[in-house]
Short mmCIF file of C-alpha atoms in Angstrom, two decimals:
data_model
loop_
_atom_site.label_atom_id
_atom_site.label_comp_id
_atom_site.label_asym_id
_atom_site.label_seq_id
_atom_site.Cartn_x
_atom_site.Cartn_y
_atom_site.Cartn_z
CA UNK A 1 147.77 99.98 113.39
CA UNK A 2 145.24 97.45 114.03
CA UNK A 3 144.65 96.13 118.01
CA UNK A 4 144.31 92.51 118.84
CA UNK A 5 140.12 92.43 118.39
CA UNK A 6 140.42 93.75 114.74
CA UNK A 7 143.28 91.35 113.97
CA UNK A 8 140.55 88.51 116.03
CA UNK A 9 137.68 89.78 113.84
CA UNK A 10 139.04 90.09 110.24
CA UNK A 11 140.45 86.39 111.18
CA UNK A 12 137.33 84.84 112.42
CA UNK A 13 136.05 86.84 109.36
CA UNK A 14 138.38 84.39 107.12
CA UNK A 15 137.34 81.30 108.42
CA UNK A 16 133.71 82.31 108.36
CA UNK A 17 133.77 82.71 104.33
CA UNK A 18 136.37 79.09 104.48
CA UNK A 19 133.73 77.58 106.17
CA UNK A 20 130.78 78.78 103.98
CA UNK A 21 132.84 78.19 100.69
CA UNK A 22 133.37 74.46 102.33
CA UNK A 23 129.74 73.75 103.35
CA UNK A 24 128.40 75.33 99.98
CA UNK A 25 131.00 73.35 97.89
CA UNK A 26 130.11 70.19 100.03
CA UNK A 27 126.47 70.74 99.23
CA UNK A 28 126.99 71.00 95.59
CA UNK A 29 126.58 68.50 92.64
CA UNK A 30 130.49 68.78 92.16
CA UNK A 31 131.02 67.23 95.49
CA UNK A 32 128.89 64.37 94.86
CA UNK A 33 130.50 63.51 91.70
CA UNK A 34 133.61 64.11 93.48
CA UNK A 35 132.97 61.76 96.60
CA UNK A 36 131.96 59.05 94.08
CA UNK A 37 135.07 58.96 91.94
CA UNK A 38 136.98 58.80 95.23
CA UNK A 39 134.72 55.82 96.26
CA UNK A 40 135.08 54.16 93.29
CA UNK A 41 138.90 54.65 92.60
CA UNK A 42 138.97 53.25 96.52
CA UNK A 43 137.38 50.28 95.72
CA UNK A 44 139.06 49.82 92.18
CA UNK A 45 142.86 49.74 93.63
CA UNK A 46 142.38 46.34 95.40
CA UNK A 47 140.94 45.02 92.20
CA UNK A 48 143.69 46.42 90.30
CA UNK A 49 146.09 44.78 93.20
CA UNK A 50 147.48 47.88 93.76
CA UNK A 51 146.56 47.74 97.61
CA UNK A 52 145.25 45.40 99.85
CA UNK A 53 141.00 45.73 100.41
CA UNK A 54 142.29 45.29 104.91
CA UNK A 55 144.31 48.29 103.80
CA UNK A 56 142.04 50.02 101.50
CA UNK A 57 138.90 49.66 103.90
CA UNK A 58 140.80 50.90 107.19
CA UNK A 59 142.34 54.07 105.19
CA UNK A 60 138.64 54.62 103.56
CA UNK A 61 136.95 54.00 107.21
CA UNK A 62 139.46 56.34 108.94
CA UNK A 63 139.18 58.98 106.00
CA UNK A 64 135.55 59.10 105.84
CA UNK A 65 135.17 59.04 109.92
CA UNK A 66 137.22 62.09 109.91
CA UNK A 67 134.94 63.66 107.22
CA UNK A 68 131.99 63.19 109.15
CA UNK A 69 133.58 64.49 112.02
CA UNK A 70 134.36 67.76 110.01
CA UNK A 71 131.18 67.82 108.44
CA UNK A 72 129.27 67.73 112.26
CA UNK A 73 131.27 70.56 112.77
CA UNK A 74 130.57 73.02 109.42
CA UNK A 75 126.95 71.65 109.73
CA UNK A 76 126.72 72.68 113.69
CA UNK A 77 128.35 75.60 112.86
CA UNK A 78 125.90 76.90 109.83
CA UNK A 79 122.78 75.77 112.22
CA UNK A 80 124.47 78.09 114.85
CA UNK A 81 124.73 81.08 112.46
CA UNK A 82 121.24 80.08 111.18
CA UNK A 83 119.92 80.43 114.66
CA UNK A 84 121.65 83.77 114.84
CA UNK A 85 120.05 84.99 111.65
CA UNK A 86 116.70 83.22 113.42
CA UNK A 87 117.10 85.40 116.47
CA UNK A 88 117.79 88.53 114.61
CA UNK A 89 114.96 88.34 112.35
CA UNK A 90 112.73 87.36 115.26
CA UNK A 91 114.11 90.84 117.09
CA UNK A 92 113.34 92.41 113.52
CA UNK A 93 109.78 91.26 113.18
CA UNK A 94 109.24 91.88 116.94
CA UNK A 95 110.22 95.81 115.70
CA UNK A 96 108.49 96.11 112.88
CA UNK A 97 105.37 95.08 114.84
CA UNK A 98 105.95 97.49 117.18
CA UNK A 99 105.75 99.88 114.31
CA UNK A 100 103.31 98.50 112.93
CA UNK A 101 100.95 99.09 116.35
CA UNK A 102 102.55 102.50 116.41
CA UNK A 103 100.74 103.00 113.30
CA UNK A 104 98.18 101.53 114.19
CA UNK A 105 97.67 103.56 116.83
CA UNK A 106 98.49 106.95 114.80
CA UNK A 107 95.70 106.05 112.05
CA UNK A 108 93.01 105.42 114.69
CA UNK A 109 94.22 109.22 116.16
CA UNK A 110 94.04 110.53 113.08
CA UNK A 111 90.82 108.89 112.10
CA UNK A 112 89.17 110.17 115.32
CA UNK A 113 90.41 113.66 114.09
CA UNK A 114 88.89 113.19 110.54
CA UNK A 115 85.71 112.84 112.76
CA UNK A 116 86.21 115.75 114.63
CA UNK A 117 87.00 117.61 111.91
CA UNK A 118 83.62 116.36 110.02
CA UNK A 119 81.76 116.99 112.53
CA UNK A 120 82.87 120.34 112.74
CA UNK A 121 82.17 120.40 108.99
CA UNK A 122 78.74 119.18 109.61
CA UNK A 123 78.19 121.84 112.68
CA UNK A 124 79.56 124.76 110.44
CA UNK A 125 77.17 123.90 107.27
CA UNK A 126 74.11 123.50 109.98
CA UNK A 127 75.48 127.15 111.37
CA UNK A 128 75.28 128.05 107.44
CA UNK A 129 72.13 126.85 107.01
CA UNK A 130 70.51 128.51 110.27
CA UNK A 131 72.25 131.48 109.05
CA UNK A 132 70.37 130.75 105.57
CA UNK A 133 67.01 129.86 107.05
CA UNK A 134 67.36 133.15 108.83
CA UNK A 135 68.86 135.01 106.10
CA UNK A 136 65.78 133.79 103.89
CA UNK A 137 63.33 133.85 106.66
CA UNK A 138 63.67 137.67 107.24
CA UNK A 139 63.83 138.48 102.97
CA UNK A 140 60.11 136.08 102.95
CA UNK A 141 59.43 139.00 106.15
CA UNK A 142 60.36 141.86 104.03
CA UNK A 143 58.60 140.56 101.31
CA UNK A 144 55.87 140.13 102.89
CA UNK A 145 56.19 143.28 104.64
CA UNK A 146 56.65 145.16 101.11
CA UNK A 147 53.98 143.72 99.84
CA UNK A 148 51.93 144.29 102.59
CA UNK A 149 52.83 147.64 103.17
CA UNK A 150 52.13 147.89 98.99
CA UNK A 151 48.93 146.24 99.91
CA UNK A 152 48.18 148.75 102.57
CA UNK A 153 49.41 151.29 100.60
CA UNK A 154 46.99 150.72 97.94
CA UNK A 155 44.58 150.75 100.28
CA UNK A 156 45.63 153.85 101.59
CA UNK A 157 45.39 155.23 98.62
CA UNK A 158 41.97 154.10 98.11
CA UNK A 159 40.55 155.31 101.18
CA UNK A 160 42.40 158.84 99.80
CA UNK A 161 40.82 158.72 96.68
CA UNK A 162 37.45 157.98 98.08
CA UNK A 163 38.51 160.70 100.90
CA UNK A 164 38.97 163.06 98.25
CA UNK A 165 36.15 161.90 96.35
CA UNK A 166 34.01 162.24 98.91
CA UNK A 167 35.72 165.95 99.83
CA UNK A 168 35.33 166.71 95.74
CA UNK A 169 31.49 165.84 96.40
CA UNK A 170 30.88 167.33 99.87
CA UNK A 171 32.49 170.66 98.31
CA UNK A 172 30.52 170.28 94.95
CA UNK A 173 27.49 170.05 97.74
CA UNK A 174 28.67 172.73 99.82
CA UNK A 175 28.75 174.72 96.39
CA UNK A 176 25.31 174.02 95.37
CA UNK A 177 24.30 174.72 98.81
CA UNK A 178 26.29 178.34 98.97
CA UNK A 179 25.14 178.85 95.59
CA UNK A 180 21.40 179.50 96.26
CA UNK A 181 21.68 181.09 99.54
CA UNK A 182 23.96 183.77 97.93
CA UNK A 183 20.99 184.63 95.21
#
């Protein structure tokens, strides 16, 4: 069963879409076409005799005096639900700018950690490229070193060859030497 406020509600509901069907119908070109047939057929009866114009004008002044009264009312009452929707958008765009701060505020985080994390990109390739440099310096040392140590191998092996050259010669002397004594 419904309680009193629903009953309230789904009533105040009812004359909510009356009074919107009203001020949209009032508002339309059918009303105006309407309103002037009524004019005119208001002013036609005292031409036609069929009422006085005393008549005719106090009927048409009291009619259209309690339109306007009416229409103060459906107008006052669509600015008032206008200012509603006003206030509600207001609190809406008040929100989303509040969200829109928020992310705002979350880009400029995460573009601070996009800088981090390049820099950490940057210190990482420089750590790569130490490691590189020292990678490459020490192969240029062992090169070096192997060819030096080739180099001074060679040499070695020159001084040996004139060594044993030298030995070759000093025991080709001693020979010649030995040679005579021993005849």
């Amino acid at each position: 069963m419904k309680n009193r406020e629903e009953k309230t509600k789904e009533k105040i509901e009812f004359l909510v879409r009356v009074t919107d069907g009203v001020m949209w119908w009032i508002g339309s070109i059918p009303s105006l076409i309407a309103h002037s047939l009524i004019f005119l057929s208001a002013f036609l009866l005292p031409l036609f005799g069929w009422v006085e114009f005393d008549k005719m004008l106090l009927v048409l002044t009291t009619v259209l005096s309690l339109e306007a009264i009416y229409l103060a009312i459906f107008i006052q009452m669509s600015v008032n639900r206008s200012q509603e929707h006003i206030e509600d958008l207001k609190e809406d765009v008040n929100e989303i700018q509040e969200d829109i701060e928020d992310i705002q505020e979350d880009i400029e985080e995460i573009s601070e950690d996009i800088d981090d994390i390049q820099e950490d990109i940057e210190d990482i390739a420089e750590d790569e490229d130490d490691e590189d440099h020292n990678e490459r310096a020490r192969k240029v040392m062992l090169k070096s070193n192997v060819s030096s140590n080739k180099s001074d191998i060679k040499a070695m092996r020159e001084v040996i060859a004139n060594l044993q050259k030298r030995l070759e010669d000093l025991k080709s002397e001693e020979e010649k030497t030995n040679l005579p004594s021993e005849k």
